[in-house]
CSV table of C-alpha atoms in Angstrom, one decimal:
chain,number,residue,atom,x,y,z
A,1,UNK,CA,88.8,180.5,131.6
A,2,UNK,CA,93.0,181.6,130.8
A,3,UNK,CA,93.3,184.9,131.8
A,4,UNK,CA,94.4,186.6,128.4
A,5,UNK,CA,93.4,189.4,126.4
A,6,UNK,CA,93.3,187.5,123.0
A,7,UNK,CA,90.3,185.8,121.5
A,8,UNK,CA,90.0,182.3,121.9
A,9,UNK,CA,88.1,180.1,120.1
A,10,UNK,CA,85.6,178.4,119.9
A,11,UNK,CA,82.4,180.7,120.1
A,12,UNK,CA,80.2,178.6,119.4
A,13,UNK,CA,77.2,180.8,120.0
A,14,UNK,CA,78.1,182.8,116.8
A,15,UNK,CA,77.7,179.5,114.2
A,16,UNK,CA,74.4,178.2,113.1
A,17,UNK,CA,73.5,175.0,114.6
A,18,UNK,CA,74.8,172.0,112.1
A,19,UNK,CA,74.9,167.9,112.8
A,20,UNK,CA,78.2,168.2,112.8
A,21,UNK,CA,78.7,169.7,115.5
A,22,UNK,CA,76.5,167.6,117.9
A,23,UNK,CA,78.2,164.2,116.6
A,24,UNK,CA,82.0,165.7,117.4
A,25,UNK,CA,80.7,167.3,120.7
A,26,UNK,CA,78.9,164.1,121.4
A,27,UNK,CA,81.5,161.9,120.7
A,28,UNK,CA,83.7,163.7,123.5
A,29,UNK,CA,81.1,163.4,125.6
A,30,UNK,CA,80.0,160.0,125.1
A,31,UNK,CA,84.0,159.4,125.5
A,32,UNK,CA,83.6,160.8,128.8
A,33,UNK,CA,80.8,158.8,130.0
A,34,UNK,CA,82.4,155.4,128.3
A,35,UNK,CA,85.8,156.5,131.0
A,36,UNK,CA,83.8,156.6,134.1
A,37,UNK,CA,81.5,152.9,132.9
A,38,UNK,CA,84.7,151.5,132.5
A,39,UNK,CA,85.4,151.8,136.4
A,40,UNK,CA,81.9,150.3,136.9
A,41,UNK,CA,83.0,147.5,134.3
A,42,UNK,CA,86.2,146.7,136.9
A,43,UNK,CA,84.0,147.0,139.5
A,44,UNK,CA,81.6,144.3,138.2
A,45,UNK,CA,85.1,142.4,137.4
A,46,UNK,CA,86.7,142.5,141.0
A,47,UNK,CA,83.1,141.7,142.2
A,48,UNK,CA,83.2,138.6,140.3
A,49,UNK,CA,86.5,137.4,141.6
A,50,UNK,CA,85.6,138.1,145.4
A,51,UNK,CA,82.9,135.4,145.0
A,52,UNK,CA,79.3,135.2,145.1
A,53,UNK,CA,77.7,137.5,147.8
A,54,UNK,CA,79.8,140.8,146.3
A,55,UNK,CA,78.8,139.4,142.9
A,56,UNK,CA,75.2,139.6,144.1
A,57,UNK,CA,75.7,142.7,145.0
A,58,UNK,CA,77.0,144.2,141.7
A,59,UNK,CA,74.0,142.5,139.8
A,60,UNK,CA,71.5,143.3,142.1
A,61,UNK,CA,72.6,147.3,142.1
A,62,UNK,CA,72.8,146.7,137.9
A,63,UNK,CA,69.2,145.6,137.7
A,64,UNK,CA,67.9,148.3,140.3
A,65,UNK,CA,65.7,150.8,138.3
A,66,UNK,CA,69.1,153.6,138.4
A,67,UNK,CA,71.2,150.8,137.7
A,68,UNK,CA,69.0,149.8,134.5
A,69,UNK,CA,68.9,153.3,133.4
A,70,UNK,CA,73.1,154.0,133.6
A,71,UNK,CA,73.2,150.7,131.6
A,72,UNK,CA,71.2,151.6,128.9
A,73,UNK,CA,72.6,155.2,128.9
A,74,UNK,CA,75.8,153.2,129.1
A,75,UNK,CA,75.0,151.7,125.8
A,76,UNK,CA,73.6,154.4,124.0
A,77,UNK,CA,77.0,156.3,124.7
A,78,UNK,CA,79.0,153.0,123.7
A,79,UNK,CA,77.0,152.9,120.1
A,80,UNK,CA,77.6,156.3,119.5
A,81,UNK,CA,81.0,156.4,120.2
A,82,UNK,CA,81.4,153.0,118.3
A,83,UNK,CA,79.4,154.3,115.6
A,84,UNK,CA,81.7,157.3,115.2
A,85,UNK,CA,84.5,156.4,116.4
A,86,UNK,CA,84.3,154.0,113.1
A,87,UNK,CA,84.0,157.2,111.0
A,88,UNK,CA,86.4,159.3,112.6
A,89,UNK,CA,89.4,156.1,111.2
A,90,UNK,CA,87.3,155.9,108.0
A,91,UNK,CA,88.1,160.4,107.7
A,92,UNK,CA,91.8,159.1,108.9
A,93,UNK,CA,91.6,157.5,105.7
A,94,UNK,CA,91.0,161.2,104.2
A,95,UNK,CA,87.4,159.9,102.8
A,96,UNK,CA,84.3,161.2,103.2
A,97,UNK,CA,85.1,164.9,104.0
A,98,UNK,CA,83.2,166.3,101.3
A,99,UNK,CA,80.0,168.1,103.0
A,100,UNK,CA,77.3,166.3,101.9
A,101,UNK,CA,78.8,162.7,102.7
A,102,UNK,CA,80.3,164.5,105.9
A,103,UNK,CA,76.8,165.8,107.0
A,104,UNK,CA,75.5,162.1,106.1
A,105,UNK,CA,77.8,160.1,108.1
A,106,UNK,CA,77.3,162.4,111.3
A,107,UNK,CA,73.3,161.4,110.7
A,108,UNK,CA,74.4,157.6,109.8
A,109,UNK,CA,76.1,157.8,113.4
A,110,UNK,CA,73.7,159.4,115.4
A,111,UNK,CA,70.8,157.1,113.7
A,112,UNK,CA,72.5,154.2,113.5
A,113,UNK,CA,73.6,154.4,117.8
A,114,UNK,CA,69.9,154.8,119.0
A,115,UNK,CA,68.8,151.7,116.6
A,116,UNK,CA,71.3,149.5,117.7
A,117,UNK,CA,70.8,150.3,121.7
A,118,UNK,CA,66.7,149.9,121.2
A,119,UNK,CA,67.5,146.7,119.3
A,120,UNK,CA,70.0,145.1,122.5
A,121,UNK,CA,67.5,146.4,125.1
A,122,UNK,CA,64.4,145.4,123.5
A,123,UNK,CA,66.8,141.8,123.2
A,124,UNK,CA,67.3,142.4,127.2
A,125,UNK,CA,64.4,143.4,128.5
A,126,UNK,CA,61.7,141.0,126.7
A,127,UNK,CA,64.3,138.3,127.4
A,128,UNK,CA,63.1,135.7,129.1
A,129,UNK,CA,66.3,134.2,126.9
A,130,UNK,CA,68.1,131.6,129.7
B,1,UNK,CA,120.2,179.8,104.1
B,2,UNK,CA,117.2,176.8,105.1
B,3,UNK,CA,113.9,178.9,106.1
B,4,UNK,CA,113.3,176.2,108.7
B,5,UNK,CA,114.4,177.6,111.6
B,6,UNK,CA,114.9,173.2,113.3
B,7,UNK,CA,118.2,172.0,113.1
B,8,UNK,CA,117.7,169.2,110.1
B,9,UNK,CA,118.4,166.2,112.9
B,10,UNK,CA,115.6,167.6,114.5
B,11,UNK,CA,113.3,167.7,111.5
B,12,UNK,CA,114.2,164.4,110.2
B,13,UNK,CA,113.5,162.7,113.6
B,14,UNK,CA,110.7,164.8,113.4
B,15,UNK,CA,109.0,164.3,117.0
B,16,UNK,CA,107.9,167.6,117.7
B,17,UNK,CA,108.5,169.8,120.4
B,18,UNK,CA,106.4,167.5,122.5
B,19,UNK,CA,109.2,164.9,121.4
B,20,UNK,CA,106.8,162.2,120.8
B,21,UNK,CA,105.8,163.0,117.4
B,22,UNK,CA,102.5,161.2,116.1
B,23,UNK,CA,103.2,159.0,118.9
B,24,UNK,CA,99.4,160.4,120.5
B,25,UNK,CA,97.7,160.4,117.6
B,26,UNK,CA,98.6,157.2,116.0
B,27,UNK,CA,98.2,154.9,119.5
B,28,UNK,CA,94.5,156.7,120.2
B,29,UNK,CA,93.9,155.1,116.5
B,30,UNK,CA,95.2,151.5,117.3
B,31,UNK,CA,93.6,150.9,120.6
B,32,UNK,CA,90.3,152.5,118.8
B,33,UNK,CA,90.7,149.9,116.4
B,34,UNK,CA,91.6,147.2,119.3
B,35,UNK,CA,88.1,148.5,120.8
B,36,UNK,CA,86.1,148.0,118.0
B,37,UNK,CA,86.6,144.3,118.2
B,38,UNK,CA,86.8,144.2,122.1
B,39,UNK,CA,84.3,146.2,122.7
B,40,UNK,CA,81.8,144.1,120.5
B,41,UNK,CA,83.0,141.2,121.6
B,42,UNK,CA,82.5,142.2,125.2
B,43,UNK,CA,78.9,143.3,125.0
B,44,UNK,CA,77.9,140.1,123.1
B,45,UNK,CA,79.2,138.4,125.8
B,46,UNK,CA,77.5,140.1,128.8
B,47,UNK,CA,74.6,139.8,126.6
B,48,UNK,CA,74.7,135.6,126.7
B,49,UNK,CA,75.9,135.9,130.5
B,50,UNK,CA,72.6,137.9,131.3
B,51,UNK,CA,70.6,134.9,133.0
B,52,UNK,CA,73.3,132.9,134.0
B,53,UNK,CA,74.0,132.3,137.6
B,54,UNK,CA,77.7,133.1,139.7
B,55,UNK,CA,79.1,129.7,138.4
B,56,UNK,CA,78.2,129.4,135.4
B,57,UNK,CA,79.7,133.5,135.0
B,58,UNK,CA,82.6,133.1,136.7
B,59,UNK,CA,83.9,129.6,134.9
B,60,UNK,CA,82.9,132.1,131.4
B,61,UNK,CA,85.2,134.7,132.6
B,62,UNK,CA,88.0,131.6,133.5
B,63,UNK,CA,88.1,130.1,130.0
B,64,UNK,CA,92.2,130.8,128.4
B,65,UNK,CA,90.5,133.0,125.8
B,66,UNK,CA,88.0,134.7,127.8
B,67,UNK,CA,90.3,135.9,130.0
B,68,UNK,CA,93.2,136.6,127.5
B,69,UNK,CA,90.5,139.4,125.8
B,70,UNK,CA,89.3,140.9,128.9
B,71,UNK,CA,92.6,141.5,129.9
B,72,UNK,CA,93.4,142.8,126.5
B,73,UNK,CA,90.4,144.7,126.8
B,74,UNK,CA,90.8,146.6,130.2
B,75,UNK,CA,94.3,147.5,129.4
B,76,UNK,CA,93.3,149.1,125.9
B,77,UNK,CA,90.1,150.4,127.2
B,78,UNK,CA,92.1,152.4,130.0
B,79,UNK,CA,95.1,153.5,127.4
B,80,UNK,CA,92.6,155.0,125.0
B,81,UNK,CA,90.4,156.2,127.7
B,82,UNK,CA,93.4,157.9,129.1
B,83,UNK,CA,94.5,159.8,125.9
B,84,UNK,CA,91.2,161.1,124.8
B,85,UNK,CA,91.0,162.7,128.4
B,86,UNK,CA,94.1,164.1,127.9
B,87,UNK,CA,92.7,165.9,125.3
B,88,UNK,CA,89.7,167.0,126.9
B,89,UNK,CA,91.3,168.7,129.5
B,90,UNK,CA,93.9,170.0,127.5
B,91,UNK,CA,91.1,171.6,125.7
B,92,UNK,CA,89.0,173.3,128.4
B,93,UNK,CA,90.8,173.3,131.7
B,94,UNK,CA,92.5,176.3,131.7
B,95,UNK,CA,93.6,177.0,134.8
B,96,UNK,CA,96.9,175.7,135.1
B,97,UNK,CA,97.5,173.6,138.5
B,98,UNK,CA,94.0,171.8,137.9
B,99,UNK,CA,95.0,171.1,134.6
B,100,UNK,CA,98.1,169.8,135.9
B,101,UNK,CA,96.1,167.9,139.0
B,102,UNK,CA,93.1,166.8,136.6
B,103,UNK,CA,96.2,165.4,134.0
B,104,UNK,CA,97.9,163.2,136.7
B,105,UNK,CA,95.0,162.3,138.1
B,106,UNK,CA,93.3,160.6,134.9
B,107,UNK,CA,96.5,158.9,134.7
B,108,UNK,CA,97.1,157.3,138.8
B,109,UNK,CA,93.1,156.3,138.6
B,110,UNK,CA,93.3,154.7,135.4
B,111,UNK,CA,96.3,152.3,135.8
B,112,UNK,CA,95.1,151.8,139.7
B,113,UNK,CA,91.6,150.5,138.0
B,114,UNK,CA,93.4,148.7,135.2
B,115,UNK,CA,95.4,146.7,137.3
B,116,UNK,CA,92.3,145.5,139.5
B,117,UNK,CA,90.8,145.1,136.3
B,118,UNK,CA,93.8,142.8,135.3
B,119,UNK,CA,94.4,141.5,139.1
B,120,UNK,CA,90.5,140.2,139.1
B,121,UNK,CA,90.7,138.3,135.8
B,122,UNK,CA,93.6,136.4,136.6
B,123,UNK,CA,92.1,135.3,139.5
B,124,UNK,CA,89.2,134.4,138.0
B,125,UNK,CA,91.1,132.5,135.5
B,126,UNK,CA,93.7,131.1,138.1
B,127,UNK,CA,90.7,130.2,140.5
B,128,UNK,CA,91.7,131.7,143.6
């Protein structure tokens, strides 16, 4: 922490818990996550263009159980910061600030992220889709 | 006598004392809007690439338009990931030299990974 003497916000321990804080909190931190998958999207990139046995090994590491799991963690965090990302330029506009529709859209987000990430992955993994 | 204590140049070129103005604010709001397209596009086609084998991949990837996207979108996707780092750490890194460190950082690994990003499309593309 800065060593000063003066308050610094936030203290987030002295607000009641409210949606809106875990969608802006969340999309930082889905922001974060979305920084570090896009190395392991270059990675899978550079794989592809050093030919066949380094692409093997990017897809076989992707479809290894950990691999599975950072994928579809990599997607929830994409949806979500898709999801409100798309609200945060609608609030650019200066709509939607009022509470209610505020509180509403955070929800919408959140909701809206997990249903589109069980939709792609139950696409994925009852595909036998060639 | 003006209660503005900036010389009226100053205000009317109005960039700030950071002397880029909105310039951070307005280009984290294009490339999001860049990555709402890319980004969909992207996943849709991973999605149909799932269960195809290295050729069939790779001569994807190679097609003019393909590649002209994916390029578009690693540069954008490393631009906005940049700036909203910026932010981050701007925020809650308070100690001085790391913030510093953690700042430059962000920035060398990002355009070293965008231009491998770049470097492996075009050779995709260019077949080589």
């Amino acid at each position: 922490m800065a060593q000063t003497g003066r308050p610094l916000s936030p203290h987030l321990q002295v607000y009641k818990w409210q949606v809106q804080m875990a969608s802006s909190i969340l999309h930082r931190a889905t922001g974060i996550i979305l920084a570090v998958g896009s190395l392991l999207i270059v990675w899978g990139l550079a794989a592809l263009a050093a030919g066949q046995d380094a692409f093997a090994t990017f897809t076989a590491c992707a479809a290894s159980p950990f691999g599975t799991i950072v994928m579809i963690g990599w997607t929830l965090a994409f949806f979500y910061h898709l999801c409100n990302g798309i609200r945060h330029l609608v609030q650019d506009t200066g709509k939607g600030y009022a509470i209610e529709s505020f509180v509403r859209s955070s929800w919408m987000a959140i909701i809206v992220s997990i249903v589109l990430t069980v939709v792609v992955w139950a696409y994925v993994l009852t595909g036998s889709h060639a | 006598m003006s209660k503005d204590l900036r010389n009226p140049l100053a205000r009317a070129r109005g960039l700030g004392s950071a002397k880029e103005g909105v310039g951070h604010w307005m280009t984290q709001r294009i490339t999001a809007l860049a990555l709402v397209f890319l980004t969909l596009w992207f996943v849709i086609t991973v999605l149909t690439l799932m269960h195809a084998d290295y050729a069939t991949a790779r001569a994807t990837i190679a097609k003019p338009w393909n590649a002209v996207l994916l390029i578009a979108l690693v540069i954008t996707m490393f631009k906005h990931a940049v700036l909203g780092l910026q932010v981050v750490i701007e925020d809650y890194v308070h100690t001085r030299w790391l913030e510093m460190t953690s700042l430059v950082l962000i920035k060398f690994i990002a355009v070293l990974a965008a231009l491998m990003g770049v470097l492996a499309v075009l050779r995709i593309a260019l077949g080589s």
